[in-house]
Coordinates of C-alpha atoms and ligand atoms in Angstrom, one line a residue:
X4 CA -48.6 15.4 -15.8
X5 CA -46.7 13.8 -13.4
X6 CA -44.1 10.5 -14.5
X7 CA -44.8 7.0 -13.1
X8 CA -41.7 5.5 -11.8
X9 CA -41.5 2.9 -14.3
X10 CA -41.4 6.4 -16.9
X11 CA -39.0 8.3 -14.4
X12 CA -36.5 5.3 -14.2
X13 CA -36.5 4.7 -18.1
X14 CA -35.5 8.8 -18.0
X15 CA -32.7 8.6 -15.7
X16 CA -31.5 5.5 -17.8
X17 CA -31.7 7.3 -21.2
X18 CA -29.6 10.3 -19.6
X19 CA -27.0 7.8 -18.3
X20 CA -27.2 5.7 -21.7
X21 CA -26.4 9.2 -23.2
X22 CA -22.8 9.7 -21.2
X23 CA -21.7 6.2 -21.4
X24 CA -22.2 6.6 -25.6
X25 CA -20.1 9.5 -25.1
X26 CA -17.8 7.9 -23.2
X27 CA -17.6 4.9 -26.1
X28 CA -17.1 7.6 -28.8
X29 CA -14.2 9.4 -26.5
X30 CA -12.8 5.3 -26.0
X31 CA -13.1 4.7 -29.9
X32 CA -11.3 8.2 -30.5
X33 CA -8.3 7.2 -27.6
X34 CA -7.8 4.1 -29.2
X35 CA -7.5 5.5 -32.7
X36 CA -5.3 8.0 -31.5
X37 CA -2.9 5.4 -29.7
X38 CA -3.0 2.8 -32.4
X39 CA -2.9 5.0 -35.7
X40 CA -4.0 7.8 -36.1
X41 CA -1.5 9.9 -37.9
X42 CA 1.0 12.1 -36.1
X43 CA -0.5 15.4 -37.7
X44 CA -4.0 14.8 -36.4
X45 CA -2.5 14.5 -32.6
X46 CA -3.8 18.2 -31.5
X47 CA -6.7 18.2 -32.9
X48 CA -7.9 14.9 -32.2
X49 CA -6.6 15.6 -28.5
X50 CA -9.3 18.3 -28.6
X51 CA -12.5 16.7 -29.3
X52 CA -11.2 14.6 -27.1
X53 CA -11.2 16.9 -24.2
X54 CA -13.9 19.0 -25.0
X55 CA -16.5 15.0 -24.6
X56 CA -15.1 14.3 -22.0
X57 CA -15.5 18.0 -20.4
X58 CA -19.6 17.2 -21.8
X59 CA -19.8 14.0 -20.2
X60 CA -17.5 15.3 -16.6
X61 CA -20.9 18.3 -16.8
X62 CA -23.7 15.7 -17.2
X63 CA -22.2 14.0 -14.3
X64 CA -22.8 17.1 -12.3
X65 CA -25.4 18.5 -13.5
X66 CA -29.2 20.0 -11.7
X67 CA -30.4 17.4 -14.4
X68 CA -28.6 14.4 -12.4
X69 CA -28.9 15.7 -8.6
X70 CA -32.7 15.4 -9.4
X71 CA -32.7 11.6 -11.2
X72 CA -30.3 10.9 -8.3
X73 CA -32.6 12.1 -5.3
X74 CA -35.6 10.5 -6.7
X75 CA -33.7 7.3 -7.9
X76 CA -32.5 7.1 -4.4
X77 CA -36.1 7.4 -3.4
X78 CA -37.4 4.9 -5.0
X79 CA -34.4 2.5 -3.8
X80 CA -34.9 2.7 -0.4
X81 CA -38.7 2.2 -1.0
X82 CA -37.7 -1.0 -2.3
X83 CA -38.5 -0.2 -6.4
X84 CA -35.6 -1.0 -8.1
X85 CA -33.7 -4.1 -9.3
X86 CA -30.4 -4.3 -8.0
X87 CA -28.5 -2.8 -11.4
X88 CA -30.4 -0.2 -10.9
X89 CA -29.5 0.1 -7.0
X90 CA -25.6 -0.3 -8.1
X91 CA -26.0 2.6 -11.0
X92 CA -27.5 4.9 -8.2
X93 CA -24.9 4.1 -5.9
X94 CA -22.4 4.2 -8.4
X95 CA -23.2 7.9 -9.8
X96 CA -24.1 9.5 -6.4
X97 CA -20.4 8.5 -5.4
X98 CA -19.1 10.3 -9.0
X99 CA -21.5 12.9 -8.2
X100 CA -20.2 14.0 -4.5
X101 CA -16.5 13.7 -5.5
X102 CA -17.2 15.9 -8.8
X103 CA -19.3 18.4 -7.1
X104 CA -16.7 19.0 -4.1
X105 CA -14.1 20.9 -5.6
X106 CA -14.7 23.8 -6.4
X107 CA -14.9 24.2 -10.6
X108 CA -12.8 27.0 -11.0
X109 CA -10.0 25.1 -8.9
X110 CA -10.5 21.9 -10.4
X111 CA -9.7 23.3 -13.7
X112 CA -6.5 25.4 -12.8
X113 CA -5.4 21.9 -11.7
X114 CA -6.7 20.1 -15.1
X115 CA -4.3 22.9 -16.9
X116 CA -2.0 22.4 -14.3
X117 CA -2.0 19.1 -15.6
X118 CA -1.2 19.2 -18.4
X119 CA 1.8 21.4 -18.4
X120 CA 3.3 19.3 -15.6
X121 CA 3.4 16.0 -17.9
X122 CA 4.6 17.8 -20.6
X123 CA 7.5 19.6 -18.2
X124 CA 7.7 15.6 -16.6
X125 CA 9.0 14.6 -20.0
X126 CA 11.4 16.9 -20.8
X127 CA 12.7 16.7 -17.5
X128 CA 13.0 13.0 -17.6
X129 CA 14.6 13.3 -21.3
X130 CA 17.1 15.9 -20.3
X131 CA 17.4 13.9 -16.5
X132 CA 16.6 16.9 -14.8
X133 CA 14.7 16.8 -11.7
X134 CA 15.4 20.6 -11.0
X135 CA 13.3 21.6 -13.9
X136 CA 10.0 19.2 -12.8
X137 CA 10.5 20.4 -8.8
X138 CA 8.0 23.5 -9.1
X139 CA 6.0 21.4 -11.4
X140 CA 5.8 18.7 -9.3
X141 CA 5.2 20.6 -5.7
X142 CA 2.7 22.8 -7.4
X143 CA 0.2 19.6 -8.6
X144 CA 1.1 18.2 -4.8
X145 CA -0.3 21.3 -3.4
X146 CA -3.5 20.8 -5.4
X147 CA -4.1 17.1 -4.0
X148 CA -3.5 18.6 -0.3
X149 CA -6.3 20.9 -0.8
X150 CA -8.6 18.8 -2.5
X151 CA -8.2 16.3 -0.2
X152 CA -9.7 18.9 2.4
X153 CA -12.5 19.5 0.3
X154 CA -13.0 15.7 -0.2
X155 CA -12.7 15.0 3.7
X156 CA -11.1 11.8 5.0
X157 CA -11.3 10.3 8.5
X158 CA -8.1 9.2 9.7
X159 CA -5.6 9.4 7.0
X160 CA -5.6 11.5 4.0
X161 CA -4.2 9.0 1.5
X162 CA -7.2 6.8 2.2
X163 CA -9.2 9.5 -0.4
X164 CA -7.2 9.2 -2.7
X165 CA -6.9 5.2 -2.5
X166 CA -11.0 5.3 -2.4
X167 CA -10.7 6.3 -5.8
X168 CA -8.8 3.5 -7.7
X169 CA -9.4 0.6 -5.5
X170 CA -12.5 1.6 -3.1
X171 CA -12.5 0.5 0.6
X172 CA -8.5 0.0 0.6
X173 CA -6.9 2.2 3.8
X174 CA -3.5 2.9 4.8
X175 CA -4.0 1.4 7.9
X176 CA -4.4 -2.2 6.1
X177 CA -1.9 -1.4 3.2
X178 CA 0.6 -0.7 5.9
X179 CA 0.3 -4.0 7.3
X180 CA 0.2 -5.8 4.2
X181 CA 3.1 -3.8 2.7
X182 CA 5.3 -3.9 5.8
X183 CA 4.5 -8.0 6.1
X184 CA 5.6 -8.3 1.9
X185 CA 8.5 -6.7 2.4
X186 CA 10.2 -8.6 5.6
X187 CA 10.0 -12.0 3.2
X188 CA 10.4 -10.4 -0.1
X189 CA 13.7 -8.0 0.8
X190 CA 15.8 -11.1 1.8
X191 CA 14.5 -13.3 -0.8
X192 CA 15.6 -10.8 -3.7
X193 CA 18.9 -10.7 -1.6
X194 CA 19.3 -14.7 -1.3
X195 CA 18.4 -14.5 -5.4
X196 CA 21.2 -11.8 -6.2
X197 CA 23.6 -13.5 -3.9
X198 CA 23.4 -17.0 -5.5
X199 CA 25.0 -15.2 -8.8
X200 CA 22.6 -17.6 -10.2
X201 CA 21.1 -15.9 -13.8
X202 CA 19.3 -17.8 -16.5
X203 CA 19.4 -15.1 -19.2
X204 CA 19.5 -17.0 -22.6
X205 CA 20.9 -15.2 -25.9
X206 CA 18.4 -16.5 -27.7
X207 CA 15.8 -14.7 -26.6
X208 CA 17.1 -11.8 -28.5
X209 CA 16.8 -13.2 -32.1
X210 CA 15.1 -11.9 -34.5
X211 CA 11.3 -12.6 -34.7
X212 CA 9.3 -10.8 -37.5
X213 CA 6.2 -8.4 -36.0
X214 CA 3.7 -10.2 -38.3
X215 CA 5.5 -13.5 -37.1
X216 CA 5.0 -12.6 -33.4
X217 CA 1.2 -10.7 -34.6
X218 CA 0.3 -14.5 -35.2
X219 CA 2.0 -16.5 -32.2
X220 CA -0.1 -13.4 -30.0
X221 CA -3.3 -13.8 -31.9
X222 CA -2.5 -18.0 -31.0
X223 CA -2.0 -17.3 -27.3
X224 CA -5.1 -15.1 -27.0
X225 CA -7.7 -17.6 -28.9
X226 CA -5.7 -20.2 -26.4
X227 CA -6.8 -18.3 -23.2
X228 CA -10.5 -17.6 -24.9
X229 CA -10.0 -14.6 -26.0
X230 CA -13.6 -13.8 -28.1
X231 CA -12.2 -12.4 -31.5
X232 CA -16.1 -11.7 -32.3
X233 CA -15.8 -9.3 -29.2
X234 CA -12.2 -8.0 -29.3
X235 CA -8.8 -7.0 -31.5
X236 CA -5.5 -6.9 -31.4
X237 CA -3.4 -3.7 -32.6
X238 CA 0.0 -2.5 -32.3
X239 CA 0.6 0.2 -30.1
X240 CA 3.6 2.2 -28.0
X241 CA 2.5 1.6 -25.0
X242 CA 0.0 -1.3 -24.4
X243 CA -3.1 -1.5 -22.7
X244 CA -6.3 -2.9 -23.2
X245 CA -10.1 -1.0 -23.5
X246 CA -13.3 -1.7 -23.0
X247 CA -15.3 0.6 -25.6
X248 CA -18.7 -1.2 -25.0
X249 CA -19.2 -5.5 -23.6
X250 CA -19.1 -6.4 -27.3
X251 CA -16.2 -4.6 -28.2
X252 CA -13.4 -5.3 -25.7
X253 CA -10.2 -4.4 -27.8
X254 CA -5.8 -4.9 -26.9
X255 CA -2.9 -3.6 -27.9
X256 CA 0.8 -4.8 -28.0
X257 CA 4.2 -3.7 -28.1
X258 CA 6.4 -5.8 -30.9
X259 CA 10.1 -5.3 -30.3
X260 CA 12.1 -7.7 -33.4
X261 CA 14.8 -8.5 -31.1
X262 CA 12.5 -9.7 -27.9
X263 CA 9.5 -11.6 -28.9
X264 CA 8.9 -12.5 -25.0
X265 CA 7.9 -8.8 -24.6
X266 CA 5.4 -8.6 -27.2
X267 CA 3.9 -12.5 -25.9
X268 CA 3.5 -11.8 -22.0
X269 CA 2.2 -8.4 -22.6
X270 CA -0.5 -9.1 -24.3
X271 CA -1.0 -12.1 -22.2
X272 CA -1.4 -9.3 -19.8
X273 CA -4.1 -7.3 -21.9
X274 CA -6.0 -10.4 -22.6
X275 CA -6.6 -11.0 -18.4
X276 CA -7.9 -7.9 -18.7
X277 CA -10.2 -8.0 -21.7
X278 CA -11.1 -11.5 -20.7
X279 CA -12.7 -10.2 -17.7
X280 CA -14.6 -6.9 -19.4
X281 CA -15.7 -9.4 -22.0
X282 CA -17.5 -11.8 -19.4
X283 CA -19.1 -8.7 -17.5
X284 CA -23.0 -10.4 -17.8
X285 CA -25.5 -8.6 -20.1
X286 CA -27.9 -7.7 -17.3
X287 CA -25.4 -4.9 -16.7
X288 CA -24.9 -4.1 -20.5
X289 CA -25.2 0.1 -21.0
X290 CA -24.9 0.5 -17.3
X291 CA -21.6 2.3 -15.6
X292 CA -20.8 -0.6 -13.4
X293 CA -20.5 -2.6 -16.5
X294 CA -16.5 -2.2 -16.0
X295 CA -14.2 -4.1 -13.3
X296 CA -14.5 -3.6 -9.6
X297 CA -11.7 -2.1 -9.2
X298 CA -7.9 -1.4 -11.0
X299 CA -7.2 -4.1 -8.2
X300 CA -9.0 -6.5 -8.8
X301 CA -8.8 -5.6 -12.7
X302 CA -5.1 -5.8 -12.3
X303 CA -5.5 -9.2 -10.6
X304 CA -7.7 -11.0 -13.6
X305 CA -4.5 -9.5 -15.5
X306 CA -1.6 -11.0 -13.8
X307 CA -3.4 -14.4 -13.2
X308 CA -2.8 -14.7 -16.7
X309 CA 0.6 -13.2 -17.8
X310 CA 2.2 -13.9 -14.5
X311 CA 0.4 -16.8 -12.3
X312 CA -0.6 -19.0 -15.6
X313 CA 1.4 -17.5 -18.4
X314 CA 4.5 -17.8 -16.5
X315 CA 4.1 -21.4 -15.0
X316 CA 6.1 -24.8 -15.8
X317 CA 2.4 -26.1 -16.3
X318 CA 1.9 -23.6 -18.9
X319 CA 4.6 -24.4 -21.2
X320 CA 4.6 -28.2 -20.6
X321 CA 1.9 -28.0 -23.2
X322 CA 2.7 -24.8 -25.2
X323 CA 6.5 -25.0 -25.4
X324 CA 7.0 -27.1 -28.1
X325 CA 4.2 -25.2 -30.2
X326 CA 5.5 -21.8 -29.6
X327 CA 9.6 -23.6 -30.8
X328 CA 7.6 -24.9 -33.5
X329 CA 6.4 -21.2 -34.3
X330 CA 9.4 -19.0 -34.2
X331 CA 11.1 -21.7 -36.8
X332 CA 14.2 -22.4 -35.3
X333 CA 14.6 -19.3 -32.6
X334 CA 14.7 -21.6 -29.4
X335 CA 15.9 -24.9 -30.8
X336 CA 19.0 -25.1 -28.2
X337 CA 16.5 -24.1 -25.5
X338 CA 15.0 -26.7 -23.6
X339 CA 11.9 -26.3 -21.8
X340 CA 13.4 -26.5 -18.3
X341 CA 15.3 -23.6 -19.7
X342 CA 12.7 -21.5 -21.2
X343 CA 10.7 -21.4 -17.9
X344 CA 14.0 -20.2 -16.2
X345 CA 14.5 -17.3 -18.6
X346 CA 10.7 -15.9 -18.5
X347 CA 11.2 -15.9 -14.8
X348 CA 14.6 -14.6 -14.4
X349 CA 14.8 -12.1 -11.1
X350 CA 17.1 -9.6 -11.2
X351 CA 16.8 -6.1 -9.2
X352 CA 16.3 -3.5 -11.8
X353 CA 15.5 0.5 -11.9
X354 CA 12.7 0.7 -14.2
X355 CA 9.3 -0.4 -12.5
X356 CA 7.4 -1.8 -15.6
X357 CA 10.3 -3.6 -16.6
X358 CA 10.5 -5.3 -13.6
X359 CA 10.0 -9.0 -12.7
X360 CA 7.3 -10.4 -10.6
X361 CA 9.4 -10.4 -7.5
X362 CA 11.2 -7.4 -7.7
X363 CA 7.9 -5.5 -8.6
X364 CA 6.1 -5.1 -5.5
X365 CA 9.3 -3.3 -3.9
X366 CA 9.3 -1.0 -6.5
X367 CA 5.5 -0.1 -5.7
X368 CA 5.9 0.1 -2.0
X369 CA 8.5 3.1 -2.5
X370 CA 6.3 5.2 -4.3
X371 CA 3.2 4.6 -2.0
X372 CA 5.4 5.3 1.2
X373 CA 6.6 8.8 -0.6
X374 CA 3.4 9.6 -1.5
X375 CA 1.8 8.9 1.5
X376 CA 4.6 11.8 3.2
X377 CA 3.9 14.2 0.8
X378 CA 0.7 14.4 0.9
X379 CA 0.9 14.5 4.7
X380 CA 4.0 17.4 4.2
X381 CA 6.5 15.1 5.8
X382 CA 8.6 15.1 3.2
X383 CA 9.0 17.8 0.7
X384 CA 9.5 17.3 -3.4
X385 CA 13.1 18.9 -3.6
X386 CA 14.5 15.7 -1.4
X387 CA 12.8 13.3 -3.3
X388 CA 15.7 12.2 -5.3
X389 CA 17.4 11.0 -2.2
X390 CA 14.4 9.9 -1.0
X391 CA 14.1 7.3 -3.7
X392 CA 17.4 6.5 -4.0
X393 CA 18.0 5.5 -0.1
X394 CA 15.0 3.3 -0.4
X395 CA 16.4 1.5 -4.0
X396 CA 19.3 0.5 -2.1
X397 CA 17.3 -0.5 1.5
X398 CA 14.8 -2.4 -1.2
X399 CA 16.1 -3.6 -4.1
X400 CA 20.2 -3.2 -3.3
X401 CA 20.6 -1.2 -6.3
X402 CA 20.8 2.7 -6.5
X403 CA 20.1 4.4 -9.8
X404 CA 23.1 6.4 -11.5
X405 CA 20.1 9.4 -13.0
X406 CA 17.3 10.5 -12.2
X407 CA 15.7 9.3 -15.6
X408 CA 16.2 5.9 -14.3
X409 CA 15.0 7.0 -10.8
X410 CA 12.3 9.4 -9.2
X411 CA 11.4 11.0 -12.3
X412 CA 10.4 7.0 -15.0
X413 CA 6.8 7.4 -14.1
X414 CA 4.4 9.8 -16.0
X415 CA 1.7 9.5 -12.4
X416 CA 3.0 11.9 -10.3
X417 CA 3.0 14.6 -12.9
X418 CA -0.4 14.0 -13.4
X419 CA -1.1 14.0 -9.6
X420 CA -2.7 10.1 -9.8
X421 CA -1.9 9.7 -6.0
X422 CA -3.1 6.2 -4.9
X423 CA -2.4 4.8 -8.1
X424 CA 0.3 2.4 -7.9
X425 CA -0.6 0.4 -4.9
X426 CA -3.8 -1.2 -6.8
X427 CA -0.6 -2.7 -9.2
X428 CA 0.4 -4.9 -5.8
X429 CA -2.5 -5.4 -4.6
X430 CA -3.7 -7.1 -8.0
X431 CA -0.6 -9.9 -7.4
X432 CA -1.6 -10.2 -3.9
X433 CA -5.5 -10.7 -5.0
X434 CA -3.9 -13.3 -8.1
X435 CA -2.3 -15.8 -5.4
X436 CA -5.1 -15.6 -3.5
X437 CA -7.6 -16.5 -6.2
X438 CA -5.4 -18.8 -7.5
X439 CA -5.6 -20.6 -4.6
X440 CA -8.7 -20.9 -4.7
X441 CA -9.0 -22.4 -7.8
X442 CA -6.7 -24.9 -7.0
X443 CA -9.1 -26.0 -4.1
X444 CA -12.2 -25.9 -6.1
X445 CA -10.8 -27.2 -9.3
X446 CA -8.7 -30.2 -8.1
X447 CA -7.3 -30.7 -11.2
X448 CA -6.1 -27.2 -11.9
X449 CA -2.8 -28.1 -13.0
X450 CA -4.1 -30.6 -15.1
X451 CA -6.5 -28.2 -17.0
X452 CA -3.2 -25.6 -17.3
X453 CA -1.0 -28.4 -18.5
X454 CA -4.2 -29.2 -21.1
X455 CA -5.0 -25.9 -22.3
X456 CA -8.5 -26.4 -21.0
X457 CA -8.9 -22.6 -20.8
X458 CA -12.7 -22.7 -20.9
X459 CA -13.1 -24.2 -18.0
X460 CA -10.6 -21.7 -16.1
X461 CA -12.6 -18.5 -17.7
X462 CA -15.9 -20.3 -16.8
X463 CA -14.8 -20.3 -13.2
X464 CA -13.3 -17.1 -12.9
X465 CA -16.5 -15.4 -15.4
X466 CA -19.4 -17.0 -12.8
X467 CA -17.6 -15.9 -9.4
X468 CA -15.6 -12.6 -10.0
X469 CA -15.9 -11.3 -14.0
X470 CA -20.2 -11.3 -14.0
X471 CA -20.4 -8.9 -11.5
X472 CA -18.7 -6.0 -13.0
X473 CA -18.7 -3.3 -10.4
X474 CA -21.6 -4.4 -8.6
X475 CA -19.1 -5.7 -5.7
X476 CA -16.5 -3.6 -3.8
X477 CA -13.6 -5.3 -4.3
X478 CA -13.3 -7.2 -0.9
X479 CA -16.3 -8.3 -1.0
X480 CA -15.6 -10.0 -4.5
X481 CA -12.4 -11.3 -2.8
X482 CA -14.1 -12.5 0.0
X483 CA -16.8 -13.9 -1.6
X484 CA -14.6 -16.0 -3.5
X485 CA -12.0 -17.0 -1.7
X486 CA -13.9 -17.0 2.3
X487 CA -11.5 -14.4 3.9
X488 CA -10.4 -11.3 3.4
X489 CA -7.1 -9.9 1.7
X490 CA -4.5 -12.3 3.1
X491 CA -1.4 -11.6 2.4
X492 CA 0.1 -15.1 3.2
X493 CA -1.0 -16.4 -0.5
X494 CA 1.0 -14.0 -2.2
X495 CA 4.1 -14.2 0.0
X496 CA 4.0 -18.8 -0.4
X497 CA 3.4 -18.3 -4.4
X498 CA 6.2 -16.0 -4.0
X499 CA 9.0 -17.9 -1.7
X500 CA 7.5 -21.3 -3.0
X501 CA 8.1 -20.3 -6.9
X502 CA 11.4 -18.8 -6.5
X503 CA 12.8 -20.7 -3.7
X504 CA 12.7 -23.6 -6.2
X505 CA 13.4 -21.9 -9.2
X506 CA 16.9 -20.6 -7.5
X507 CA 16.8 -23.4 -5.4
X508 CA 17.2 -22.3 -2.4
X509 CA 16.0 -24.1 -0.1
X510 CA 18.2 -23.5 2.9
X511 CA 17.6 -20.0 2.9
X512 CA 13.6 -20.7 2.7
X513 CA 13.8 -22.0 5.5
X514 CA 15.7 -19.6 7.5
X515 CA 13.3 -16.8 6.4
Ligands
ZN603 ZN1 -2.6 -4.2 -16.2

């Protein structure tokens, strides 16, 4: 006997329901592994965690799914289907095509692939020896050229590989947004370095106890409406924040005893990005777009927070004298006119995630333009150490003395994540822009930042960007939001206007 729709849809919903409770168990497993599981249960735990997520990578592609998809797809277009549904459709059939392109056998060599290359990538960088990563390396780029064939693209091949992290982004539009950053970012750093000006403060290095800076975290987080209910924090090595299901929306942090500023605006960061996964709406609850639009715009909700907010004179009118009262003695020659100096000192650096909010996007636009050449075979991996290092100095002024410090600090390449790192620029440029926003439809924005009203910042932010999950692309959240499309101008005034006055340098504002 034949299924009703109403029977069919349930079916299809089940079988999805099925991978995403795999995918919670393989998120509960990660996070156990990165938070505490014990050293000795690495490998093994490693392995169940690759053999769910090869089950749930099968379901994805399965006879089973090209069926629920070609009927679902049916009974869209005919008009049967709430809009969730619509979304899920959408949202698989795109998983399904890009799965289903490359061929299995290939896609596997590259999964082993891999894996050795990160492993080779971190010796390498330990002993500062590109040499050894080189084969590595030009192997896994010889992978993404020939999957990019499979995957087709129209005009440029980076674009697939953008499509994937932050959908609808091209490198026709990055180009221009990149290119405009850059002519008012590049002399501003070099106004900043000339001045000699630096507001680095000993006392930032004193001791703070981890369970001293657990609590000032867990007093930030409840601050910025963090749901406890929904959420925890854990130490970790390297933090990040996870979404295991919309109840259970966990972060991490990093507590180093000599730099309690660390541990603070990182998990500042984490709780942007929980904030928004815990205010996805329920209609989407055990559906796949029940996650952020995009790392973009993900990356935005996070910055608005550690950067934008956490890092504002506004912020720290109000918490400054809580946070002194916290650390019991620590910043008691600081003044609060100094503390908001120090957390926004800007200094060209070599390490990208150590980088200030300034200096950051540079670092980001070297990698995409060398990945955007090697993937077209402009360039080739054995110069890439020159490469980087010519454009450190064009950029940033600086040139690294290793390569540890240089081309080979970031674990992406070796994994082949091409298209990664832009999403991390484009989630500053999205901040400012939504940021103005707020300012023009909550007049007194700085009032409610100087008041810690929080709730009425999250309400905003959860009824026109964080409910919709990834039922939006991300310019169309942006543009529903702010009325226009990416515009780059609100990034570059937050930018010149912050740190024009911070170093004040106002002559050499103007002049740019
Ligand atoms: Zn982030």
């Amino acid at each position: 006997m034949l299924m009703s729709l109403k029977e069919y849809e349930a079916s299809f919903l089940e079988y999805v329901n099925k991978m995403l409770n795999i995918e919670e168990a393989i998120g509960v497993l990660y996070w156990d592994l990165r938070t505490g599981a014990p050293k000795n249960s690495f490998k093994q735990r490693s392995n169940v965690i690759s053999q769910l997520s090869a089950d749930v990578f099968k379901m994805s592609i399965s006879d089973e799914m090209a069926h629920y998809l070609i009927t679902m797809e049916e009974a869209v277009s005919a008009g049967k289907c709430s809009v969730e549904v619509e979304k899920t459709v959408n949202y698989l059939r795109k998983q399904y095509e890009r799965n289903t392109k490359i061929p299995v056998e290939e896609f596997e060599a590259f999964v082993k692939c891999q894996a050795i290359s990160e492993s080779v990538w971190a010796e390498a960088k330990e002993e500062n020896n590109f040499a050894k990563f080189e084969p590595y390396l030009t192997e896994i780029i010889g992978y993404k050229r020939k999957f990019v064939e499979y995957l087709g693209y129209t005009t440029c091949k980076y674009d697939t590989y953008l499509d994937e992290y932050e959908p609808g982004m091209t490198v026709q539009k990055l180009d221009e947004i990149f290119s405009a950053v850059r002519n008012k970012i590049v002399p501003l750093v070099k106004a900043i370095s000339t001045s000699g000006k630096s507001f680095e403060k000993e006392e930032m290095k004193s001791f703070v106890s981890k369970q001293k800076q657990k609590e000032i975290c867990e007093l930030f987080l409840t601050t910025l409406g963090y749901n406890f209910d929904a959420g925890r924090l854990d130490p970790t090595a390297h933090p990040f924040a996870t979404s295991l299901n919309l109840g259970d929306v966990r972060v991490t942090t990093k507590y180093h005893e000599n730099n309690f500023e660390k541990a603070l605006f990182s998990t500042i960061h984490e709780c942007g990005h929980a904030l928004y996964e815990q205010n996805i709406s329920k209609d989407l609850e055990c559906l796949p777009i029940a996650q952020g639009a995009s790392l973009g715009i993900h990356e935005s909700q996070s910055l608005l927070y550690e950067k934008v907010i956490g890092q504002s004179y506004e912020f720290w009118k109000c918490n400054f004298a809580n946070l002194k009262e916290q650390l019991n003695g620590v910043l008691d020659n600081i003044t609060l006119d100094e503390f908001y100096k120090v957390i926004n000192n800007s200094k060209p650096s070599f390490i990208r995630i150590e980088a200030d909010e300034l200096t950051y996007p540079l670092h980001v636009m070297i990698r995409y333009e060398i990945e955007k050449d090697l993937l077209d075979g402009k360039i080739q991996v054995n110069e890439l150490p020159s490469i980087w290092n010519k454009k450190m100095e064009e950029y940033l002024g600086i040139v690294p003395a290793t390569d540890r410090e240089g081309v080979l600090q970031d674990v992406h390449w070796s994994m082949g994540h091409f298209g990664y790192f832009p999403t991390y620029a484009l989630g500053a440029m999205y901040a400012a822009q939504i940021k103005a926003t707020m300012e023009k439809e909550l007049p007194n924005y700085n009032e409610l930042i100087e008041t810690n009203d929080f709730q009425t910042v999250l309400d905003w932010l959860r009824v026109n960007i964080h409910q919709y999950g990834a039922t939006k692309k991300p310019q169309e959240i942006l543009k529903d939001v702010t009325g226009e499309e990416l515009n780059v101008n609100y990034y570059i005034d937050y930018l010149e206007t912050k740190y024009s006055s911070l170093y004040e340098l106002e002559e050499v504002n103007k002049s740019i």
